[in-house]
Coordinates of C-alpha atoms in Angstrom, one line a residue:
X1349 CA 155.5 -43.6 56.3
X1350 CA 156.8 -41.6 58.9
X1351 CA 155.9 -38.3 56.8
X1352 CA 152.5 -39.7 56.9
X1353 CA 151.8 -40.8 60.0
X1354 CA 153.2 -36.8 60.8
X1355 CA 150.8 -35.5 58.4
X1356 CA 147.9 -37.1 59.8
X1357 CA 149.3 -36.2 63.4
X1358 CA 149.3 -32.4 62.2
X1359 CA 145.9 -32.8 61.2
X1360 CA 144.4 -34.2 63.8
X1361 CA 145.9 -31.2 66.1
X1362 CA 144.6 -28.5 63.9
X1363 CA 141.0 -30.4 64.0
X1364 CA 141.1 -30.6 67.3
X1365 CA 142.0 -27.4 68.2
X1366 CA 138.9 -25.8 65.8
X1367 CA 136.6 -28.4 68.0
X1368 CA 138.0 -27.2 71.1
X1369 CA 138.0 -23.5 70.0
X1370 CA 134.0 -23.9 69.6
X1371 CA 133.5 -24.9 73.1
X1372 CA 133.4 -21.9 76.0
X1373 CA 136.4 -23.1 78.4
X1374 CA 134.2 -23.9 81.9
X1375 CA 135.4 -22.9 85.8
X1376 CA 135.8 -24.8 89.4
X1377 CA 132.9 -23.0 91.4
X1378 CA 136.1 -22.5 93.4
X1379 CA 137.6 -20.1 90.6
X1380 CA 134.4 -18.4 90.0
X1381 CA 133.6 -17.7 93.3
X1382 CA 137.3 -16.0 94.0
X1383 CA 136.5 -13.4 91.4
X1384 CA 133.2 -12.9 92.3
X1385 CA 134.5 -12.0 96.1
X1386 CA 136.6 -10.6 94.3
X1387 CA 134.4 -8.6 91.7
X1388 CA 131.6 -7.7 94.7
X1389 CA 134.7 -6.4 96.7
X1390 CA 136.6 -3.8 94.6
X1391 CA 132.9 -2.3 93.3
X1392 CA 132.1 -1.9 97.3
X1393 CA 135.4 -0.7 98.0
X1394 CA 135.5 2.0 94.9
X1395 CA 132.0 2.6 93.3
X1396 CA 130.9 5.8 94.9
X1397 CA 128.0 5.5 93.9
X1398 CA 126.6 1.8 94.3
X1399 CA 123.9 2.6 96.9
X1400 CA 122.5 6.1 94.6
X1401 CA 119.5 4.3 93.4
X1402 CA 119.6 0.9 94.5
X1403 CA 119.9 0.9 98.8
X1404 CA 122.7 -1.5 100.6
X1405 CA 119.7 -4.3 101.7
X1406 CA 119.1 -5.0 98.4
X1407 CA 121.9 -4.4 96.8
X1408 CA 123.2 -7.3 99.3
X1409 CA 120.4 -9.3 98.6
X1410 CA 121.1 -8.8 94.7
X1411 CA 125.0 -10.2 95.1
X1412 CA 123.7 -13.2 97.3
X1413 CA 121.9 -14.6 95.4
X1414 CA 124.0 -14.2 92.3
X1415 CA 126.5 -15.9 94.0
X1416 CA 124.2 -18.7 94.6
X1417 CA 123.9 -19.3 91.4
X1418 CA 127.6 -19.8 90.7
X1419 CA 128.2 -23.4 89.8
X1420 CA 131.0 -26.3 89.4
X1421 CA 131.2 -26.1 85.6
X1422 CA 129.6 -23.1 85.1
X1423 CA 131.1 -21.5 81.6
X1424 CA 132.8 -18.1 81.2
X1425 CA 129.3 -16.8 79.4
X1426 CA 127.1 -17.9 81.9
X1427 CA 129.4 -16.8 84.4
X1428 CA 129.3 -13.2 82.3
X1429 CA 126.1 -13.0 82.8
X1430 CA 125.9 -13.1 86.1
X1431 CA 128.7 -10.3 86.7
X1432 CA 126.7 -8.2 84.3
X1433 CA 123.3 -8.8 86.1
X1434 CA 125.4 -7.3 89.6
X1435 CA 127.2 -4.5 88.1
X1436 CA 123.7 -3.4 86.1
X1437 CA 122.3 -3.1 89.6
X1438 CA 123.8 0.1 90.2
X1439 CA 121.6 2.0 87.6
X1440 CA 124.8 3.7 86.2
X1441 CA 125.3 3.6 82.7
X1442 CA 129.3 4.1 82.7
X1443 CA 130.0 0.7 84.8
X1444 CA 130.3 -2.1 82.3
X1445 CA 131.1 -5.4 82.0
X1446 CA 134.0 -6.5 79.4
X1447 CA 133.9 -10.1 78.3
X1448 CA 137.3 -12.1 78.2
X1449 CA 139.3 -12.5 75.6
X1450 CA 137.6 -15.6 75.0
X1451 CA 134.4 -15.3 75.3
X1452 CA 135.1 -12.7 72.3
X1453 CA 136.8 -15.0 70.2
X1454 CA 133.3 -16.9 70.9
X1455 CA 131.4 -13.9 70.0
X1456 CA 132.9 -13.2 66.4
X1457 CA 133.7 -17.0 65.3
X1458 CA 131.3 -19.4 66.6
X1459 CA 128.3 -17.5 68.0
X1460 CA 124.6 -16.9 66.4
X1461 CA 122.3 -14.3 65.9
X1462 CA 119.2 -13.6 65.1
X1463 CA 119.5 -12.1 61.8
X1464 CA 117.3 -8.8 62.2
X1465 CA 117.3 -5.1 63.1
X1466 CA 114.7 -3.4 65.5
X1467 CA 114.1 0.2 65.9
X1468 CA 111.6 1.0 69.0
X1469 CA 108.9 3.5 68.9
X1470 CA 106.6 3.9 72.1
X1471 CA 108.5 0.7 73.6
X1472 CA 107.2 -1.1 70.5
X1473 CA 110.2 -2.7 68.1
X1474 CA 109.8 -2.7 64.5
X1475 CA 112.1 -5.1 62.2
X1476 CA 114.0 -2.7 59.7
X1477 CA 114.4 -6.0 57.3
X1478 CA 112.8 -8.8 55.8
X1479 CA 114.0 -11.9 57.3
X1480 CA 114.5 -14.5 54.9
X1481 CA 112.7 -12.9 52.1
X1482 CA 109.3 -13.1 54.5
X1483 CA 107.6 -9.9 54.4
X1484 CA 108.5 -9.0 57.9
X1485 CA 110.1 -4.9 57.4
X1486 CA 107.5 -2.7 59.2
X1487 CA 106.4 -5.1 61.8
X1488 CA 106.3 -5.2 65.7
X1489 CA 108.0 -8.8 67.5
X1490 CA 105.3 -9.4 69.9
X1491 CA 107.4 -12.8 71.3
X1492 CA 110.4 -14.6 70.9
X1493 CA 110.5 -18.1 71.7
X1494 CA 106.9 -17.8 73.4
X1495 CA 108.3 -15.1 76.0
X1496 CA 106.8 -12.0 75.8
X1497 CA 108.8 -9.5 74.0
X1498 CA 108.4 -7.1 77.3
X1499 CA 109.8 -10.2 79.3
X1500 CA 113.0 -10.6 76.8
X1501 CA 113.4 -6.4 77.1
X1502 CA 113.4 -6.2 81.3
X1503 CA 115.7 -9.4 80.8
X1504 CA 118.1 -7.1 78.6
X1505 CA 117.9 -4.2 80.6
X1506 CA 118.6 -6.2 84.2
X1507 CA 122.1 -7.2 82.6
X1508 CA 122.9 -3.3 81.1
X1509 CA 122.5 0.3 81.8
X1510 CA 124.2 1.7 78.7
X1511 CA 123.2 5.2 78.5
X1512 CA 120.7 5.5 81.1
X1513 CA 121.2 6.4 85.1
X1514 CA 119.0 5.7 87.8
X1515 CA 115.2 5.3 86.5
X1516 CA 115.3 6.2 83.1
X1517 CA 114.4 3.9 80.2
X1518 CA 114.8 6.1 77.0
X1519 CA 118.5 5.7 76.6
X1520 CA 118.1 1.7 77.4
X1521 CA 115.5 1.7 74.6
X1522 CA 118.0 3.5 72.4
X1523 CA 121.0 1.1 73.4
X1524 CA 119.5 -1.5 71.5
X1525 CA 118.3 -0.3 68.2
X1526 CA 119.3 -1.8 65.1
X1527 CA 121.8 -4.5 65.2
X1528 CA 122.3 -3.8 68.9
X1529 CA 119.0 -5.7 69.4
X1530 CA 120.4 -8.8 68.3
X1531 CA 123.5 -8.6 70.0
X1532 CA 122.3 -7.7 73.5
X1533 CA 119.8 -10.8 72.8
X1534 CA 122.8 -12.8 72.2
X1535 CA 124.5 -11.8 75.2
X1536 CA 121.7 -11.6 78.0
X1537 CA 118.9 -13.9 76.7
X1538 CA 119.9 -16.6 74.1
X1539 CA 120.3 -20.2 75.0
X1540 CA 124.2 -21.0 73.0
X1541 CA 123.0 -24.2 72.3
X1542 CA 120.5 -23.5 70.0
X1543 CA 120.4 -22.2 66.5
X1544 CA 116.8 -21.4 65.7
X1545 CA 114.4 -19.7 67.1
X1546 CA 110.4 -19.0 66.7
X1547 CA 109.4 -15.7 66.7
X1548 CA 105.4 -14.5 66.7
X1549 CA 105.0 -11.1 64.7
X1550 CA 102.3 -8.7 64.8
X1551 CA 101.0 -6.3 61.6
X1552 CA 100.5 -2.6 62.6
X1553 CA 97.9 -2.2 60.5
X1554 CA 95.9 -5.3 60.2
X1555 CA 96.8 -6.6 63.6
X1556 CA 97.2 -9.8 62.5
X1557 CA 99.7 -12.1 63.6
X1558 CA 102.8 -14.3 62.0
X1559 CA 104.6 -17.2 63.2
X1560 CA 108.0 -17.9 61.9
X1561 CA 110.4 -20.3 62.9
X1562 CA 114.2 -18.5 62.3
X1563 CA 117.6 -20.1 61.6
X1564 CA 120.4 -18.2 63.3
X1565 CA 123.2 -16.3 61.7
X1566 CA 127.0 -15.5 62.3
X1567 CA 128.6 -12.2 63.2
X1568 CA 129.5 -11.5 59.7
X1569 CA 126.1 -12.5 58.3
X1570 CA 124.5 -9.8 60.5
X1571 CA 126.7 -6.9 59.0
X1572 CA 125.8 -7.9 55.8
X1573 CA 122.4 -7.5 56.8
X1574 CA 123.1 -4.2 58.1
X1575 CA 124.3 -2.8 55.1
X1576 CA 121.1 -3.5 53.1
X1577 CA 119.7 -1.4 55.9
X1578 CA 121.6 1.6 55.7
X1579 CA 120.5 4.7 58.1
X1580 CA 118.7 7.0 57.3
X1581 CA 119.5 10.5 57.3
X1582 CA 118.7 11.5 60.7
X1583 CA 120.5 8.9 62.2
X1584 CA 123.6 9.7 61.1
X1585 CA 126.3 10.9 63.1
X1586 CA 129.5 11.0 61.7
X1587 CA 129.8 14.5 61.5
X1588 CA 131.0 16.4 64.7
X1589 CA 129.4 19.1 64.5
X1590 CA 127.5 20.8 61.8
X1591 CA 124.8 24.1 61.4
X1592 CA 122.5 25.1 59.5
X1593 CA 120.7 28.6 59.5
X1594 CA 117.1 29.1 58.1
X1595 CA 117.0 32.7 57.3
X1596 CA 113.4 32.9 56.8
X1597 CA 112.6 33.0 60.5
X1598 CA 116.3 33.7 61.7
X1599 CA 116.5 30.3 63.0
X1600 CA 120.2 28.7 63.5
X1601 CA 120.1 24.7 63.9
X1602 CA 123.3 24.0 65.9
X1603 CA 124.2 20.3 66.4
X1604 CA 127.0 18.7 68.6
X1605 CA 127.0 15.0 68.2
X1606 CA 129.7 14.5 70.8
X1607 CA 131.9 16.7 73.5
X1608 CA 134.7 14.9 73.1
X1609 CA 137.9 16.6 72.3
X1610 CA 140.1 13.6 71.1
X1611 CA 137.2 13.5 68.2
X1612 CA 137.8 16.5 67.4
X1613 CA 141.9 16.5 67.2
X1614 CA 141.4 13.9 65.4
X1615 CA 139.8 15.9 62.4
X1616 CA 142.7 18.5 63.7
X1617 CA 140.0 20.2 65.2
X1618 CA 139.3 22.4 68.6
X1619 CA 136.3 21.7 70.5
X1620 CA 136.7 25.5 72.1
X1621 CA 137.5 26.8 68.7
X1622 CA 134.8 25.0 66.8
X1623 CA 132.1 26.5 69.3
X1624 CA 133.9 30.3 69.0
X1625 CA 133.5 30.2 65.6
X1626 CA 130.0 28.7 65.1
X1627 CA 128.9 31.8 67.5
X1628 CA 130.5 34.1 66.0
X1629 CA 128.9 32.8 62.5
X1630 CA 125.3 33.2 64.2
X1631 CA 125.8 36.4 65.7
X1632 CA 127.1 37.8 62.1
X1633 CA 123.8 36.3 60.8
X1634 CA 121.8 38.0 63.9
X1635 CA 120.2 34.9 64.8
X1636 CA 116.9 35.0 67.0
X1637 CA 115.9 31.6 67.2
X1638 CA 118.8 28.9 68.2
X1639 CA 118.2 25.2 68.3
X1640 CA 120.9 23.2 69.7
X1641 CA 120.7 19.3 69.0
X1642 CA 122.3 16.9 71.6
X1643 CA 120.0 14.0 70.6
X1644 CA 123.0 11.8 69.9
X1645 CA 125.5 13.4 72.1
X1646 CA 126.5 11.0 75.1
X1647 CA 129.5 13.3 76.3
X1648 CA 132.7 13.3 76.1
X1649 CA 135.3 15.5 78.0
X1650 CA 134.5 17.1 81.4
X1651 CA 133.9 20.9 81.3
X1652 CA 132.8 20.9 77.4
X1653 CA 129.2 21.0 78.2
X1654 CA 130.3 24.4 80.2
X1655 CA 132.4 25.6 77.7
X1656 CA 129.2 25.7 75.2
X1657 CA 126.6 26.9 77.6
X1658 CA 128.8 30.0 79.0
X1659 CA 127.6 31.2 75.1
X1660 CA 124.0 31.3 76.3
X1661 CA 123.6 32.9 79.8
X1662 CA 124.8 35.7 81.5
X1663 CA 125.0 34.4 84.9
X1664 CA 127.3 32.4 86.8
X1665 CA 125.8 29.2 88.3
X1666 CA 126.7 26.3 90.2
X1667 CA 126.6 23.0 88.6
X1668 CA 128.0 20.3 91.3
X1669 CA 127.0 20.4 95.0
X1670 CA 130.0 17.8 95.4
X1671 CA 132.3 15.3 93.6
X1672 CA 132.6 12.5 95.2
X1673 CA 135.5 9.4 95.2
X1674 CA 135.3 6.4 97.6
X1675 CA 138.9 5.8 98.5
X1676 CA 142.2 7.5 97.2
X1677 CA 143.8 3.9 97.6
X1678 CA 142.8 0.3 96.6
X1679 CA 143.6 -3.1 98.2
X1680 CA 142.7 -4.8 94.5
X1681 CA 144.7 -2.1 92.4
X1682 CA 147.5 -5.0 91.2
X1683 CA 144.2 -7.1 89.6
X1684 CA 143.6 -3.3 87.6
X1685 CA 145.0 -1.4 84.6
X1686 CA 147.2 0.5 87.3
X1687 CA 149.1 -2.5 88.4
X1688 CA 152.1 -1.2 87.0
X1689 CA 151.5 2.5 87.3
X1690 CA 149.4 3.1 90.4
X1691 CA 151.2 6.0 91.7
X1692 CA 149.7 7.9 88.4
X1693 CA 146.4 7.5 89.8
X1694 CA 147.1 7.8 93.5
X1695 CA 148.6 10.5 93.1
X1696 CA 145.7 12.2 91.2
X1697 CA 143.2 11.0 93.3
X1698 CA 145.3 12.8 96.2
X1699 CA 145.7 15.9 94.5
X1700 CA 142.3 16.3 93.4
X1701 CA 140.4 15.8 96.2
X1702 CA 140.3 16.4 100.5
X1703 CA 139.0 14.6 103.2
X1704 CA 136.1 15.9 104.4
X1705 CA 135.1 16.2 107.7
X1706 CA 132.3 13.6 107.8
X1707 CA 134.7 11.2 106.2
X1708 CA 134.3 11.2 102.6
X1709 CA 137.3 12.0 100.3
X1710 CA 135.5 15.2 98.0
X1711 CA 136.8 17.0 94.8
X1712 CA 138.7 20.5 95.9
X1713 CA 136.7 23.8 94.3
X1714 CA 139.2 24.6 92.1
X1715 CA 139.6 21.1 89.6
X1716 CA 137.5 22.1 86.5
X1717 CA 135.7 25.1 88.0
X1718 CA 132.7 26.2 86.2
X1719 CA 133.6 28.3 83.0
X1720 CA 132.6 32.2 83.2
X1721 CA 129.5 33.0 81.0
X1722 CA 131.4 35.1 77.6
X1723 CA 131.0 38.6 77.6
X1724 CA 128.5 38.6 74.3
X1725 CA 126.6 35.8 74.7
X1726 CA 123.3 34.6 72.8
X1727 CA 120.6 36.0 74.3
X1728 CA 117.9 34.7 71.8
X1729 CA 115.1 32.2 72.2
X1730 CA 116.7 29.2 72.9
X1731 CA 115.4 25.5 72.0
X1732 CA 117.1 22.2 72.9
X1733 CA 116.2 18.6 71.1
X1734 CA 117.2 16.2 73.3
X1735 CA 116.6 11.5 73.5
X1736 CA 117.7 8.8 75.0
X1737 CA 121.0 9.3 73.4
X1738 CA 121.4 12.3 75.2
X1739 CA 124.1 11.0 77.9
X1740 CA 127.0 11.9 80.3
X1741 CA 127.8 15.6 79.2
X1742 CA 125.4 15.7 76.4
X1743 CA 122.7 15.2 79.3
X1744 CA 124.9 17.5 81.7
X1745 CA 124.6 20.2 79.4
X1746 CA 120.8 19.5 79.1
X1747 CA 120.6 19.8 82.7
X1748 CA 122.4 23.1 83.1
X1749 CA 119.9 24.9 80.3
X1750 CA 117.5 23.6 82.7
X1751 CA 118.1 24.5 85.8
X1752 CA 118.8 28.0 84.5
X1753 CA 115.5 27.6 82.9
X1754 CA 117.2 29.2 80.3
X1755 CA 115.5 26.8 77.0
X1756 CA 112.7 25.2 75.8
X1757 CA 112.9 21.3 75.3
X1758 CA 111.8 19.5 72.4
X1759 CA 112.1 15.4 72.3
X1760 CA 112.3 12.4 74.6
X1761 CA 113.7 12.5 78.2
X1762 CA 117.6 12.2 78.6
X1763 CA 119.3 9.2 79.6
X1764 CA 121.8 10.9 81.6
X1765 CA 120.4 11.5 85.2
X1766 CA 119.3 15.1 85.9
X1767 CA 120.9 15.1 89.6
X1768 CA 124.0 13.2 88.7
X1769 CA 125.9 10.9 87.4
X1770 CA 128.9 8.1 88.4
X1771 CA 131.9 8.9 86.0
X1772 CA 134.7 10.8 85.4
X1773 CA 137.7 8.1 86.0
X1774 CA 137.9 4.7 85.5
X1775 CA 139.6 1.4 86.8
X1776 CA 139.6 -2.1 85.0
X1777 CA 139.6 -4.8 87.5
X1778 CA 140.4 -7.8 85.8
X1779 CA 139.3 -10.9 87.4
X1780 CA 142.2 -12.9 87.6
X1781 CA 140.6 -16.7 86.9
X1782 CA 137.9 -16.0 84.1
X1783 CA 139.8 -13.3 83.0
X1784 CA 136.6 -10.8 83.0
X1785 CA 136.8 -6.8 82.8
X1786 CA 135.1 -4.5 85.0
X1787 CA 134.4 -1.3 84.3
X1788 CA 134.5 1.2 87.7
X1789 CA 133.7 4.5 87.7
X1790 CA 135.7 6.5 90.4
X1791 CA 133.7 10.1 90.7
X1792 CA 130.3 10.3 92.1
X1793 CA 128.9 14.0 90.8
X1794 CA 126.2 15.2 92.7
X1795 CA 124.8 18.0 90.8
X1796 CA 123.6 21.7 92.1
X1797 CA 120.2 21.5 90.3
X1798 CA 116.4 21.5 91.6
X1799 CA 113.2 20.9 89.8
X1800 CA 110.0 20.2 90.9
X1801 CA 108.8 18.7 87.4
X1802 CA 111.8 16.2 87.9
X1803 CA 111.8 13.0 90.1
X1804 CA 115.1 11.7 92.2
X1805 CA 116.7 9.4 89.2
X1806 CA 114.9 11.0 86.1
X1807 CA 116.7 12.5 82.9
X1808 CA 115.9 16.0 82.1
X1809 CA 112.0 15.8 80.7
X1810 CA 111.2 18.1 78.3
X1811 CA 108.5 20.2 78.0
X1812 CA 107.2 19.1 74.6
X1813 CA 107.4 15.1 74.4
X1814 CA 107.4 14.2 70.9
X1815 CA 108.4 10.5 69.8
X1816 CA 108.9 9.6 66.1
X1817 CA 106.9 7.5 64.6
X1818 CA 107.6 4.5 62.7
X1819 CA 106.2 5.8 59.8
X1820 CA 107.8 9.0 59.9
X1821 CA 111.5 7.1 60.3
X1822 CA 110.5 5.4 57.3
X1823 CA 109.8 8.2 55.3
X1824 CA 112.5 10.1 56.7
X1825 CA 111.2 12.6 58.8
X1826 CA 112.9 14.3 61.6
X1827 CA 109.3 15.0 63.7
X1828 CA 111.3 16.7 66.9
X1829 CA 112.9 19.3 64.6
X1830 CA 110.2 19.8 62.6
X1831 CA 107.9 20.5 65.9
X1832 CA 110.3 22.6 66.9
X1833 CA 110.4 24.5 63.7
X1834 CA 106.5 24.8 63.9
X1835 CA 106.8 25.7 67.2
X1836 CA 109.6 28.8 66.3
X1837 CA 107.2 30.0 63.3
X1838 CA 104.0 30.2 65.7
X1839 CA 105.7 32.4 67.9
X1840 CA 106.1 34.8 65.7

């Protein structure tokens, strides 16, 4: 009996814990206000560059009435939400917001999804799948729940700024193609209490519309879903680093898919040494025409984007007019990564940079100078395919080639910020009640270029803007290179 009665006790636990695991853990308004303060705090006190693109009144404004919203009860994904909405405000794409450890356990276990991929073409998102065996591949979601599908985007968009700084909207756009879509709905938009949705659906061709009313899926049913979708060619990028040489028209095609450097030791591989040997392979092969991809490069280490570009220009130039950080020291650095090791980044911080004498703490001019051009570099015609993707270095490295004027650009304006980005270092402030990461980039780079073509908070735009078309993804064409090919063969 007693074995029994145990048995049923053990049970009842284990039900009762898979109940209680279903159900997001809620806050005192008390708690959630002490890491908002908190939160707002540390990004004031470390974030040099808040106030770039969105000015201290409103960014005020902005955390006011965020906090407003905090209420008795609130749970830890509504209160996500709201931390992403104020740390999206700064228009920098390396602040983020990391969701606790529970709110995860949500995320893979419990939570539903609307069980489709997107991929956008002119701000237009075509599903990639048929949903439910309804003929729905190739058409454009013109609402979700009756809201406007341009309503449910700017609602995405006010909670992230993955790769996209300042003004820019290409690399938002990007952010959430295929699954991502469904995800970042999820996260920003989705009502967790539901588990359908209706969804009105436009034909490209004919116009006409469709009305379907969707049941929700799990994490794991949208990765199956994935893999009956599998990328296409172009959007691949699990290769480093790859060229290809079309001897016809002495035309090297020179992609970099990422400038990071732990990638490459990974594969036992040297960034420096990769990009030595790929010019030495061109210059053997007395290349005229090179085209260097960066479409899906969104950066890596600091001083790679240098490194390749002192290959293609003669002259010395100046890429930073200043880097920036806000303090060298942090009242909240025990609710951070550094608790237990702040000296480590004090004492960088301190060694890196000087006060200046209007008060700001700025990098000294010999941390990562600006590498020397080589003494044989390419001299050729030079032609750069940039997107969306093209972020942090990738879009630094953009940036350089033109300033210097030095290439022509083929493709869709970077994410990254032509004057400058917020990066470099990092501190995670974790909030100490919700248990919520924050993201903080500590280096403000103010960059030495000038354009006229470019506006204060634009990517670098390229002089021949050519988008891909839905059909052309479909049928696998790559319509930027194959401009740019057109364009190498005309000037002939």
């Amino acid at each position: 009996m007693k074995l029994n009665i145990l048995i049923i006790l053990l049970f009842w636990n284990v039900f009762s814990f898979a109940q209680n695991d279903t159900i997001l853990k809620t806050y005192t308004k008390k708690e959630l206000i002490s890491d908002y303060d908190l939160a707002v705090s540390a990004l004031k006190e470390s974030h040099p560059g808040l106030y770039w693109y969105t000015n201290y009144s409103d960014y005020e404004n902005i955390f006011k009435k965020n906090r407003d919203k905090i209420k008795d009860g609130m749970n830890s994904y509504e209160f996500f939400r709201i931390l992403c909405y104020i740390t999206a405000a700064d228009k920098e794409g390396h602040s983020s917001v990391n969701s606790s450890k529970e709110v995860s356990n949500y995320f893979r276990h419990h939570a539903k999804f609307l069980p489709l991929g997107v991929k956008i073409f002119k701000k237009k998102l075509y599903l990639i799948n048929d949903i439910n065996n309804n003929n729905t591949k190739g058409k454009i979601i013109k609402s979700i729940n009756g809201v406007a599908i341009d309503s449910v985007l700017e609602r995405i968009f006010n909670h992230k700024s993955s790769l996209s700084d300042g003004f820019t909207t290409t690399g938002k756009f990007k952010s959430i193609n295929r699954y991502s879509f469904a995800f970042n709905y999820h996260d920003y938009v989705h009502n967790l209490k539901t588990d359908k949705i209706s969804m009105t659906l436009i034909d490209s061709k004919t116009n006409s519309e469709t009305k379907l009313l969707i049941p929700l899926v799990n994490r794991d049913s949208i990765f199956s879903i994935g893999k009956t979708t599998p990328r296409k060619k172009i959007e691949q990028t699990d290769k480093l680093y790859k060229l290809e040489i079309k001897s016809k028209t002495r035309t090297a095609i020179m992609t970099f898919n990422t400038f990071s450097y732990h990638s490459y030791k990974r594969k036992n591989l040297n960034f420096k040494s990769v990009v030595d040997s790929l010019f030495y392979i061109i210059k053997k092969k007395k290349i005229k025409n090179l085209v260097i991809d960066v479409r899906n490069n969104s950066g890596g280490f600091e001083g790679a984007e240098d490194y390749l570009y002192s290959y293609l220009t003669k002259n010395k130039y100046k890429k930073y007019e200043y880097v920036e950080t806000k303090n060298i020291s942090y009242s909240f650095i025990n609710n951070t990564n550094y608790k237990d090791n702040k000296d480590a980044l004090y004492n960088i911080l301190k060694k890196e940079h000087y006060l200046s004498n209007d008060g700001r703490y700025l990098r000294k001019g010999n941390v990562l100078p600006t590498h020397l051009p080589q003494k044989r570099p390419f001299t050729g015609n030079l032609y750069i395919l940039i997107s969306g993707r093209t972020y942090s270095g990738g879009s630094e490295f953009a940036s350089i080639a033109k300033s210097q004027k030095r290439a022509t650009f083929v493709g869709e304006e970077t994410g990254g910020g032509f004057y400058g980005q917020t990066s470099g270092s990092y501190v995670y402030l974790l909030l100490p009640n919700s248990k919520i990461k924050i993201r903080i980039p500590l280096l403000k780079f103010s960059t030495a270029f000038k354009s006229n073509d470019i506006p204060f908070g634009r990517g670098v735009i390229p002089e021949y803007e050519v988008e891909q078309t839905y059909e052309e993804y479909t049928n696998g064409i790559d319509s930027q290179l194959e401009y740019t090919l057109n364009l190498i063969r005309s000037r002939k």
